[in-house]
PDB file of C-alpha atoms and ligand atoms in Angstrom:
ATOM      1  CA  MET A  80      95.298 117.948 101.743  1.00 30.00           C
ATOM      2  CA  THR A  81      95.594 116.986  98.174  1.00 32.00           C
ATOM      3  CA  ALA A  82      92.259 114.643  97.607  1.00 35.00           C
ATOM      4  CA  ASN A  83      90.357 114.200  93.914  1.00 35.00           C
ATOM      5  CA  ARG A  84      87.328 111.375  93.966  1.00 33.00           C
ATOM      6  CA  THR A  85      87.575 108.647  90.905  1.00 35.00           C
ATOM      7  CA  SER A  86      84.585 105.980  90.531  1.00 35.00           C
ATOM      8  CA  GLY A  87      83.749 107.084  94.338  1.00 36.00           C
ATOM      9  CA  LEU A  88      87.965 106.042  96.305  1.00 41.00           C
ATOM     10  CA  LEU A  89      88.783 108.542  97.351  1.00 39.00           C
ATOM     11  CA  PHE A  90      92.800 108.570  96.891  1.00 41.00           C
ATOM     12  CA  ASP A  91      94.718 111.372  99.490  1.00 42.00           C
ATOM     13  CA  ALA A  92      97.376 112.039 102.032  1.00 40.00           C
ATOM     14  CA  ASP A  93      95.735 112.082 104.920  1.00 46.00           C
ATOM     15  CA  THR A  94      97.045 109.392 107.336  1.00 46.00           C
ATOM     16  CA  THR A  95      94.584 110.804 109.999  1.00 48.00           C
ATOM     17  CA  ALA A  96      90.531 109.644 110.193  1.00 54.00           C
ATOM     18  CA  LEU A  97      90.633 106.702 109.639  1.00 70.00           C
ATOM     19  CA  ALA A  98      87.172 106.315 111.927  1.00 73.00           C
ATOM     20  CA  GLY A  99      84.453 105.840 109.149  1.00 82.00           C
ATOM     21  CA  ALA A 100      86.722 104.602 106.981  1.00 92.00           C
ATOM     22  CA  THR A 101      88.854 101.806 105.303  1.00 95.00           C
ATOM     23  CA  VAL A 102      92.203 103.037 104.055  1.00 96.00           C
ATOM     24  CA  LEU A 103      94.077 100.305 101.484  1.00 97.00           C
ATOM     25  CA  GLU A 104      97.771 101.433 101.206  1.00 98.00           C
ATOM     26  CA  PHE A 105     100.723 100.299  98.556  1.00 98.00           C
ATOM     27  CA  ALA A 106     104.193 100.284  98.510  1.00 98.00           C
ATOM     28  CA  VAL A 107     107.301  98.475  97.538  1.00 98.00           C
ATOM     29  CA  LEU A 108     110.097  97.640  99.066  1.00 98.00           C
ATOM     30  CA  GLY A 109     112.448  97.318  96.562  1.00 97.00           C
ATOM     31  CA  SER A 110     112.145  95.983  93.190  1.00 97.00           C
ATOM     32  CA  SER A 111     115.145  94.880  90.793  1.00 95.00           C
ATOM     33  CA  SER A 112     117.310  91.587  90.259  1.00 93.00           C
ATOM     34  CA  ALA A 113     119.043  91.905  93.765  1.00 95.00           C
ATOM     35  CA  GLY A 114     115.363  91.456  95.502  1.00 97.00           C
ATOM     36  CA  ASN A 115     112.367  91.897  95.436  1.00 98.00           C
ATOM     37  CA  SER A 116     109.357  92.978  97.324  1.00 98.00           C
ATOM     38  CA  SER A 117     105.740  94.725  98.687  1.00 98.00           C
ATOM     39  CA  VAL A 118     103.409  95.801 101.440  1.00 98.00           C
ATOM     40  CA  LEU A 119     100.500  95.831 100.846  1.00 98.00           C
ATOM     41  CA  ARG A 120      98.123  96.804 104.773  1.00 98.00           C
ATOM     42  CA  LEU A 121      94.352  97.301 104.456  1.00 97.00           C
ATOM     43  CA  SER A 122      93.098  99.430 107.859  1.00 95.00           C
ATOM     44  CA  SER A 123      89.690 100.265 109.432  1.00 91.00           C
ATOM     45  CA  ALA A 124      89.013 101.373 112.435  1.00 88.00           C
ATOM     46  CA  HIS A 125      88.751  98.218 113.821  1.00 86.00           C
ATOM     47  CA  ALA A 126      91.068  95.540 111.880  1.00 91.00           C
ATOM     48  CA  SER A 127      94.308  95.751 110.198  1.00 94.00           C
ATOM     49  CA  ARG A 128      95.540  93.265 107.482  1.00 97.00           C
ATOM     50  CA  GLN A 129      99.337  94.294 106.688  1.00 98.00           C
ATOM     51  CA  ILE A 130     101.315  91.463 104.108  1.00 98.00           C
ATOM     52  CA  ILE A 131     104.217  91.853 102.492  1.00 98.00           C
ATOM     53  CA  ILE A 132     104.419  90.311  98.757  1.00 98.00           C
ATOM     54  CA  ASP A 133     107.935  88.696  98.367  1.00 98.00           C
ATOM     55  CA  GLY A 134     110.436  87.379 100.731  1.00 98.00           C
ATOM     56  CA  GLY A 135     113.190  88.930  98.117  1.00 98.00           C
ATOM     57  CA  LEU A 136     114.172  91.655 101.184  1.00 98.00           C
ATOM     58  CA  SER A 137     116.186  89.851 104.371  1.00 96.00           C
ATOM     59  CA  PRO A 138     113.447  91.053 107.013  1.00 96.00           C
ATOM     60  CA  ARG A 139     116.443  93.426 108.602  1.00 96.00           C
ATOM     61  CA  ALA A 140     116.311  95.156 104.574  1.00 97.00           C
ATOM     62  CA  THR A 141     112.375  95.136 105.196  1.00 97.00           C
ATOM     63  CA  ARG A 142     112.157  95.987 108.480  1.00 97.00           C
ATOM     64  CA  GLY A 143     114.520  99.725 107.871  1.00 97.00           C
ATOM     65  CA  TYR A 144     112.236  99.555 104.333  1.00 97.00           C
ATOM     66  CA  LEU A 145     109.025  99.578 105.909  1.00 97.00           C
ATOM     67  CA  SER A 146     110.036 101.427 108.869  1.00 97.00           C
ATOM     68  CA  ALA A 147     110.989 104.310 106.507  1.00 96.00           C
ATOM     69  CA  LEU A 148     106.958 104.403 105.411  1.00 96.00           C
ATOM     70  CA  GLY A 149     105.893 105.036 109.117  1.00 95.00           C
ATOM     71  CA  PHE A 150     105.073 101.413 109.410  1.00 97.00           C
ATOM     72  CA  SER A 151     105.816  98.292 111.827  1.00 96.00           C
ATOM     73  CA  TYR A 152     107.500  95.371 110.558  1.00 97.00           C
ATOM     74  CA  GLU A 153     105.718  93.745 114.052  1.00 95.00           C
ATOM     75  CA  ALA A 154     102.794  94.255 111.758  1.00 96.00           C
ATOM     76  CA  THR A 155     103.664  92.122 109.025  1.00 97.00           C
ATOM     77  CA  ASP A 156     100.708  89.299 108.968  1.00 96.00           C
ATOM     78  CA  GLU A 157     102.156  87.438 105.935  1.00 97.00           C
ATOM     79  CA  VAL A 158     104.539  87.113 103.188  1.00 98.00           C
ATOM     80  CA  LEU A 159     102.760  86.277 100.185  1.00 98.00           C
ATOM     81  CA  PHE A 160     104.842  85.134  97.577  1.00 98.00           C
ATOM     82  CA  THR A 161     104.984  84.629  93.927  1.00 97.00           C
ATOM     83  CA  HIS A 162     107.727  82.597  92.801  1.00 95.00           C
ATOM     84  CA  PHE A 163     110.460  81.046  94.720  1.00 95.00           C
ATOM     85  CA  ASP A 164     113.873  82.847  92.697  1.00 94.00           C
ATOM     86  CA  HIS A 165     116.298  83.888  95.562  1.00 94.00           C
ATOM     87  CA  ASP A 166     114.525  87.571  94.024  1.00 96.00           C
ATOM     88  CA  HIS A 167     111.722  87.064  95.402  1.00 97.00           C
ATOM     89  CA  ALA A 168     113.222  84.575  98.716  1.00 97.00           C
ATOM     90  CA  LYS A 169     115.145  85.187 100.741  1.00 97.00           C
ATOM     91  CA  ALA A 170     116.439  82.152 103.369  1.00 94.00           C
ATOM     92  CA  GLY A 171     116.350  84.845 105.877  1.00 95.00           C
ATOM     93  CA  TRP A 172     113.115  84.429 105.852  1.00 96.00           C
ATOM     94  CA  ALA A 173     113.739  80.817 107.454  1.00 94.00           C
ATOM     95  CA  ARG A 174     114.527  82.286 110.859  1.00 93.00           C
ATOM     96  CA  ALA A 175     112.189  84.802 110.952  1.00 92.00           C
ATOM     97  CA  ALA A 176     108.558  83.507 110.392  1.00 93.00           C
ATOM     98  CA  LEU A 177     109.614  81.336 112.738  1.00 92.00           C
ATOM     99  CA  ARG A 178     110.236  83.442 115.002  1.00 93.00           C
ATOM    100  CA  ASP A 179     108.262  86.711 114.654  1.00 92.00           C
ATOM    101  CA  GLY A 180     105.158  84.532 113.859  1.00 91.00           C
ATOM    102  CA  VAL A 181     104.550  85.554 110.461  1.00 95.00           C
ATOM    103  CA  ARG A 182     102.813  83.226 107.518  1.00 96.00           C
ATOM    104  CA  LEU A 183     104.676  82.475 104.549  1.00 97.00           C
ATOM    105  CA  ARG A 184     101.954  81.335 101.668  1.00 97.00           C
ATOM    106  CA  CYS A 185     102.500  80.218  98.388  1.00 97.00           C
ATOM    107  CA  ALA A 186     100.682  77.889  95.807  1.00 96.00           C
ATOM    108  CA  ARG A 187     100.002  74.311  95.930  1.00 95.00           C
ATOM    109  CA  ARG A 188     103.084  73.634  93.156  1.00 93.00           C
ATOM    110  CA  HIS A 189     105.659  75.903  95.062  1.00 95.00           C
ATOM    111  CA  LEU A 190     105.990  73.341  98.490  1.00 95.00           C
ATOM    112  CA  PRO A 191     108.628  71.779  97.134  1.00 95.00           C
ATOM    113  CA  LEU A 192     110.168  75.404  96.923  1.00 95.00           C
ATOM    114  CA  ALA A 193     109.378  76.596  99.997  1.00 96.00           C
ATOM    115  CA  ARG A 194     111.261  73.520 101.456  1.00 95.00           C
ATOM    116  CA  ALA A 195     114.244  73.407  99.525  1.00 94.00           C
ATOM    117  CA  ARG A 196     114.571  77.505 100.882  1.00 93.00           C
ATOM    118  CA  GLY A 197     114.465  76.391 104.371  1.00 94.00           C
ATOM    119  CA  TYR A 198     111.168  77.400 104.925  1.00 95.00           C
ATOM    120  CA  PRO A 199     109.663  74.626 107.679  1.00 93.00           C
ATOM    121  CA  ASP A 200     106.232  73.854 106.749  1.00 93.00           C
ATOM    122  CA  VAL A 201     104.864  74.561 109.905  1.00 93.00           C
ATOM    123  CA  CYS A 202     104.690  78.488 109.148  1.00 94.00           C
ATOM    124  CA  ILE A 203     103.941  77.982 105.614  1.00 96.00           C
ATOM    125  CA  GLU A 204     100.056  77.561 104.145  1.00 96.00           C
ATOM    126  CA  ALA A 205      98.869  76.712 100.785  1.00 96.00           C
ATOM    127  CA  PHE A 206      96.300  78.101  98.313  1.00 96.00           C
ATOM    128  CA  ASP A 207      95.393  77.149  95.191  1.00 93.00           C
ATOM    129  CA  ALA A 208      97.095  79.121  91.932  1.00 90.00           C
ATOM    130  CA  ASP A 209      94.276  77.761  90.161  1.00 82.00           C
ATOM    131  CA  GLY A 210      91.086  78.494  92.310  1.00 80.00           C
ATOM    132  CA  ASP A 211      88.473  80.673  93.210  1.00 88.00           C
ATOM    133  CA  GLY A 212      91.397  83.113  95.076  1.00 95.00           C
ATOM    134  CA  PHE A 213      91.215  82.950  99.299  1.00 96.00           C
ATOM    135  CA  ASN A 214      90.406  85.276 102.083  1.00 97.00           C
ATOM    136  CA  LEU A 215      93.025  87.118 103.999  1.00 97.00           C
ATOM    137  CA  GLY A 216      90.823  89.299 107.110  1.00 95.00           C
ATOM    138  CA  ALA A 217      88.705  91.615 104.659  1.00 95.00           C
ATOM    139  CA  ILE A 218      91.117  91.075 101.500  1.00 97.00           C
ATOM    140  CA  ARG A 219      89.915  88.799  98.511  1.00 98.00           C
ATOM    141  CA  VAL A 220      93.148  87.374  97.178  1.00 98.00           C
ATOM    142  CA  ILE A 221      92.407  86.390  93.544  1.00 97.00           C
ATOM    143  CA  PRO A 222      95.972  84.779  92.474  1.00 97.00           C
ATOM    144  CA  CYS A 223      96.893  83.973  88.126  1.00 95.00           C
ATOM    145  CA  GLU A 224      99.514  81.642  87.785  1.00 92.00           C
ATOM    146  CA  THR A 225     101.672  82.085  84.061  1.00 86.00           C
ATOM    147  CA  PRO A 226     104.390  79.878  83.205  1.00 78.00           C
ATOM    148  CA  HIS A 227     108.158  81.365  84.300  1.00 75.00           C
ATOM    149  CA  ASP A 228     110.838  79.538  83.487  1.00 71.00           C
ATOM    150  CA  ASP A 229     110.944  75.807  83.829  1.00 72.00           C
ATOM    151  CA  GLY A 230     108.308  76.351  87.070  1.00 80.00           C
ATOM    152  CA  ALA A 231     105.504  79.535  87.503  1.00 88.00           C
ATOM    153  CA  THR A 232     105.280  82.578  89.057  1.00 94.00           C
ATOM    154  CA  VAL A 233     101.565  83.561  90.764  1.00 96.00           C
ATOM    155  CA  SER A 234     100.016  87.233  89.985  1.00 97.00           C
ATOM    156  CA  PHE A 235      97.850  88.049  92.500  1.00 97.00           C
ATOM    157  CA  ARG A 236      94.552  91.336  92.489  1.00 98.00           C
ATOM    158  CA  PHE A 237      93.434  91.662  95.739  1.00 98.00           C
ATOM    159  CA  ASP A 238      90.108  93.402  96.410  1.00 98.00           C
ATOM    160  CA  THR A 239      89.450  94.997  99.801  1.00 97.00           C
ATOM    161  CA  PRO A 240      86.554  97.546 100.285  1.00 95.00           C
ATOM    162  CA  ALA A 241      88.499 100.708  99.918  1.00 96.00           C
ATOM    163  CA  GLY A 242      89.884  99.438  96.168  1.00 97.00           C
ATOM    164  CA  SER A 243      91.651  96.691  94.807  1.00 98.00           C
ATOM    165  CA  LEU A 244      94.681  96.120  93.801  1.00 98.00           C
ATOM    166  CA  GLY A 245      97.204  93.324  90.829  1.00 98.00           C
ATOM    167  CA  LEU A 246     100.499  92.483  90.992  1.00 98.00           C
ATOM    168  CA  ALA A 247     103.065  91.202  87.696  1.00 97.00           C
ATOM    169  CA  THR A 248     106.246  90.088  88.285  1.00 96.00           C
ATOM    170  CA  ASP A 249     108.426  87.812  85.944  1.00 94.00           C
ATOM    171  CA  LEU A 250     106.104  86.631  83.031  1.00 90.00           C
ATOM    172  CA  GLY A 251     106.885  85.009  80.065  1.00 83.00           C
ATOM    173  CA  ARG A 252     104.146  86.944  79.250  1.00 88.00           C
ATOM    174  CA  ALA A 253     100.686  88.676  80.378  1.00 91.00           C
ATOM    175  CA  SER A 254      97.825  85.933  79.135  1.00 92.00           C
ATOM    176  CA  SER A 255      94.304  86.996  78.407  1.00 93.00           C
ATOM    177  CA  THR A 256      94.357  85.030  81.345  1.00 93.00           C
ATOM    178  CA  LEU A 257      95.834  87.186  83.501  1.00 95.00           C
ATOM    179  CA  ILE A 258      94.697  90.570  81.443  1.00 96.00           C
ATOM    180  CA  GLU A 259      91.419  89.668  82.808  1.00 95.00           C
ATOM    181  CA  SER A 260      91.886  89.055  86.494  1.00 95.00           C
ATOM    182  CA  LEU A 261      93.774  92.238  86.736  1.00 97.00           C
ATOM    183  CA  ARG A 262      91.235  94.869  84.739  1.00 96.00           C
ATOM    184  CA  GLY A 263      90.117  97.370  86.231  1.00 95.00           C
ATOM    185  CA  VAL A 264      92.238  97.368  89.851  1.00 97.00           C
ATOM    186  CA  ASP A 265      92.601 101.050  91.438  1.00 98.00           C
ATOM    187  CA  VAL A 266      96.338  99.926  91.313  1.00 98.00           C
ATOM    188  CA  LEU A 267      98.371  98.534  89.113  1.00 98.00           C
ATOM    189  CA  ALA A 268     102.094  97.106  89.904  1.00 98.00           C
ATOM    190  CA  ILE A 269     103.277  95.335  87.186  1.00 98.00           C
ATOM    191  CA  GLU A 270     107.530  94.459  85.875  1.00 97.00           C
ATOM    192  CA  SER A 271     109.014  96.439  82.638  1.00 97.00           C
ATOM    193  CA  ASN A 272     111.604  94.203  82.772  1.00 95.00           C
ATOM    194  CA  TYR A 273     113.889  95.542  80.027  1.00 95.00           C
ATOM    195  CA  ASP A 274     114.354  97.697  76.998  1.00 93.00           C
ATOM    196  CA  ARG A 275     115.226  95.075  73.869  1.00 90.00           C
ATOM    197  CA  ALA A 276     117.788  97.146  72.371  1.00 89.00           C
ATOM    198  CA  MET A 277     119.609  97.204  75.252  1.00 88.00           C
ATOM    199  CA  GLN A 278     119.016  93.298  75.949  1.00 86.00           C
ATOM    200  CA  LEU A 279     120.328  92.325  72.560  1.00 85.00           C
ATOM    201  CA  SER A 280     123.360  95.052  72.825  1.00 87.00           C
ATOM    202  CA  SER A 281     124.039  93.638  76.232  1.00 88.00           C
ATOM    203  CA  ASN A 282     127.624  91.088  76.653  1.00 88.00           C
ATOM    204  CA  ARG A 283     125.101  88.953  78.237  1.00 89.00           C
ATOM    205  CA  PRO A 284     125.419  84.984  76.572  1.00 86.00           C
ATOM    206  CA  GLU A 285     123.045  84.165  74.017  1.00 89.00           C
ATOM    207  CA  PHE A 286     121.689  81.832  76.631  1.00 84.00           C
ATOM    208  CA  LEU A 287     120.497  84.647  79.213  1.00 86.00           C
ATOM    209  CA  LYS A 288     118.981  86.458  75.996  1.00 85.00           C
ATOM    210  CA  ASP A 289     116.709  84.140  74.776  1.00 84.00           C
ATOM    211  CA  ARG A 290     115.951  83.222  78.713  1.00 83.00           C
ATOM    212  CA  ILE A 291     114.861  86.950  79.727  1.00 85.00           C
ATOM    213  CA  MET A 292     113.538  87.326  76.440  1.00 85.00           C
ATOM    214  CA  GLY A 293     111.708  84.044  75.122  1.00 84.00           C
ATOM    215  CA  GLY A 294     108.269  83.747  76.699  1.00 77.00           C
ATOM    216  CA  LYS A 295     109.059  82.902  80.134  1.00 80.00           C
ATOM    217  CA  GLY A 296     111.277  84.963  81.470  1.00 87.00           C
ATOM    218  CA  HIS A 297     110.825  88.837  81.782  1.00 92.00           C
ATOM    219  CA  LEU A 298     108.206  91.288  80.524  1.00 95.00           C
ATOM    220  CA  SER A 299     110.121  94.109  78.660  1.00 96.00           C
ATOM    221  CA  ASN A 300     108.453  97.558  78.699  1.00 97.00           C
ATOM    222  CA  ASP A 301     107.036  97.504  75.036  1.00 96.00           C
ATOM    223  CA  GLU A 302     105.357  94.332  76.001  1.00 96.00           C
ATOM    224  CA  CYS A 303     104.570  96.025  79.871  1.00 97.00           C
ATOM    225  CA  ILE A 304     102.924  98.941  77.853  1.00 97.00           C
ATOM    226  CA  ASP A 305     101.092  96.759  75.255  1.00 96.00           C
ATOM    227  CA  ALA A 306      99.918  94.763  78.676  1.00 96.00           C
ATOM    228  CA  VAL A 307      98.638  97.787  80.458  1.00 97.00           C
ATOM    229  CA  ARG A 308      96.487  99.152  77.806  1.00 96.00           C
ATOM    230  CA  ALA A 309      94.807  96.200  77.796  1.00 96.00           C
ATOM    231  CA  ILE A 310      94.146  95.714  81.633  1.00 96.00           C
ATOM    232  CA  ALA A 311      93.349  99.679  81.354  1.00 95.00           C
ATOM    233  CA  ALA A 312      90.706  99.516  79.445  1.00 92.00           C
ATOM    234  CA  PRO A 313      88.226 100.210  80.083  1.00 88.00           C
ATOM    235  CA  ARG A 314      89.097 101.797  83.234  1.00 93.00           C
ATOM    236  CA  ALA A 315      92.744 102.860  82.952  1.00 96.00           C
ATOM    237  CA  PRO A 316      94.265 102.342  86.974  1.00 97.00           C
ATOM    238  CA  GLY A 317      94.506 105.663  88.946  1.00 97.00           C
ATOM    239  CA  HIS A 318      98.457 104.364  89.200  1.00 98.00           C
ATOM    240  CA  ILE A 319     100.664 102.159  87.560  1.00 98.00           C
ATOM    241  CA  VAL A 320     103.480 100.917  89.448  1.00 98.00           C
ATOM    242  CA  LEU A 321     106.709  99.472  86.445  1.00 98.00           C
ATOM    243  CA  LEU A 322     108.284  96.216  88.891  1.00 98.00           C
ATOM    244  CA  HIS A 323     112.310  94.920  87.873  1.00 97.00           C
ATOM    245  CA  LEU A 324     113.623  96.760  86.022  1.00 97.00           C
ATOM    246  CA  SER A 325     116.942  95.917  84.950  1.00 94.00           C
ATOM    247  CA  ARG A 326     119.807  97.503  86.247  1.00 94.00           C
ATOM    248  CA  GLU A 327     121.966  96.568  82.928  1.00 92.00           C
ATOM    249  CA  CYS A 328     119.270  96.467  80.544  1.00 93.00           C
ATOM    250  CA  ASN A 329     116.623  99.454  80.392  1.00 95.00           C
ATOM    251  CA  CYS A 330     116.657 102.423  82.305  1.00 96.00           C
ATOM    252  CA  PRO A 331     113.821 105.023  84.414  1.00 96.00           C
ATOM    253  CA  ASP A 332     114.763 107.815  81.924  1.00 97.00           C
ATOM    254  CA  LEU A 333     113.685 105.884  78.923  1.00 97.00           C
ATOM    255  CA  VAL A 334     111.362 104.103  80.219  1.00 97.00           C
ATOM    256  CA  ARG A 335     109.227 107.202  80.715  1.00 97.00           C
ATOM    257  CA  ASN A 336     110.366 108.630  77.026  1.00 97.00           C
ATOM    258  CA  LEU A 337     108.800 105.208  76.013  1.00 97.00           C
ATOM    259  CA  TRP A 338     105.076 106.343  78.095  1.00 97.00           C
ATOM    260  CA  SER A 339     104.732 109.918  76.790  1.00 97.00           C
ATOM    261  CA  ARG A 340     105.023 108.772  73.520  1.00 97.00           C
ATOM    262  CA  THR A 341     102.742 105.878  73.144  1.00 96.00           C
ATOM    263  CA  LEU A 342     100.615 106.255  76.230  1.00 95.00           C
ATOM    264  CA  PRO A 343     100.772 109.213  77.534  1.00 95.00           C
ATOM    265  CA  ALA A 344      97.867 109.847  79.180  1.00 94.00           C
ATOM    266  CA  LEU A 345      98.997 107.230  81.332  1.00 96.00           C
ATOM    267  CA  GLU A 346     102.449 108.584  82.346  1.00 95.00           C
ATOM    268  CA  PRO A 347     101.144 110.724  84.818  1.00 96.00           C
ATOM    269  CA  LYS A 348     100.122 107.327  87.273  1.00 96.00           C
ATOM    270  CA  LEU A 349     104.069 106.661  86.546  1.00 97.00           C
ATOM    271  CA  VAL A 350     106.026 105.178  90.157  1.00 97.00           C
ATOM    272  CA  ILE A 351     108.881 104.108  88.643  1.00 98.00           C
ATOM    273  CA  ALA A 352     110.320 101.776  91.248  1.00 97.00           C
ATOM    274  CA  HIS A 353     113.592 101.348  92.922  1.00 96.00           C
ATOM    275  CA  PRO A 354     116.088  98.740  93.290  1.00 95.00           C
ATOM    276  CA  PHE A 355     116.934 100.080  96.434  1.00 95.00           C
ATOM    277  CA  GLN A 356     114.544 102.230  97.952  1.00 95.00           C
ATOM    278  CA  PRO A 357     111.080 102.288  99.215  1.00 97.00           C
ATOM    279  CA  THR A 358     107.958 104.469  96.852  1.00 97.00           C
ATOM    280  CA  GLU A 359     106.101 107.104  97.374  1.00 96.00           C
ATOM    281  CA  LEU A 360     102.836 105.250  99.116  1.00 97.00           C
ATOM    282  CA  ILE A 361      99.688 105.340  97.310  1.00 98.00           C
ATOM    283  CA  ARG A 362      96.524 105.197  99.831  1.00 97.00           C
ATOM    284  CA  LEU A 363      92.954 105.175  98.899  1.00 97.00           C
ATOM    285  CA  ARG A 364      90.438 105.310 101.386  1.00 93.00           C
ATOM    286  CA  ARG A 365      86.694 104.715 101.481  1.00 92.00           C
ATOM    287  CA  GLU A 366      84.467 106.693 103.805  1.00 87.00           C
ATOM    288  CA  GLN A 367      81.880 103.564 105.373  1.00 74.00           C
ATOM    289  CA  SER A 368      78.280 105.263 103.563  1.00 64.00           C
TER     290      SER A 368
HETATM  291 ZN1   ZN B 439     112.536  88.473  89.436  1.00 50.71          ZN
END
C-alpha cells in the first residue's frame, strides 16, 4: 500500500477495511463533447451514497464503466446534472430513472430542459443553484451557477467527512464566486477544453469559435490554469482532474507540457480524463477519531 498523509487525510490504494473509516472515491467515467459523466461514492461501515455527476453517457455505457471500476450500477442513488446539453444528459436516463429508481437532480432553472429531454417529473428533484446547498446523506452539496451559452451551468462542491471535491465544467469563465466556492478542495475536477492556437487555426466556422471562446462557452487550457492557480491558493488540491478536452482542438501531451512549464509543482497531481474510458479511481480516506 502506498500512502501519505496530507492535512489529516490518508490517500491510499487499499480498498479494504472500511470499519472505522469513511472513504470518498471519485472517477471520471468519460469526458468529451461525445459525453460526460463522473462517479462519486462516499462509504462507511454504516452507509454508502453513490452519485453520478452528469448523465452524458448512456445508462448502458455507464453500467459498463462503473463495473470496470468495481462499482455497481444498481448502487446509484442519483444523477446530478450540471446542465442539459446533449453531452451531459442522454435521453436514456428517462427510462433508466423510472426502471431503476434513480433520482435525477437538477437546478430549478433547468427543470424545463429536463422535461424537454423526456425525464419524467416523478423522478426529478430540483435544487436552488444559488442557495446554501443541500445534503445527500453525509455529503454536503454546494452548487454554484456560471454562464454557459444562453443559459447556465452548475458547478458543485462536495464536502464529506472523508474530504472535499469540486467539479466545474462547461464554464464560460471562472468567476470569482466559483473560485471562492472551490477553494480548499482536496480533489478538483475542472475543464481544460481547448488550446487557443489550435482553436483559432481549426476549420471550425467562425460563429462556433466565437461561441466557445466568447466567455460563455468553454475554458481554454490557459484559462483553466489561471483558475486552478487561484483555487489552489493557499492550499493546493491533492488531485487535479482535467475534463472535457476537445478532441479536435486540444491534446493531452500539449496540456502536460503547458503545466510542466507554468505550474510545475502541480503537474504531478494531474489526471487527464479520457473521452471513452474511466480515469483511475481517486480515493480519500479518513479514519474515525
Ligand atoms: Zn459539454
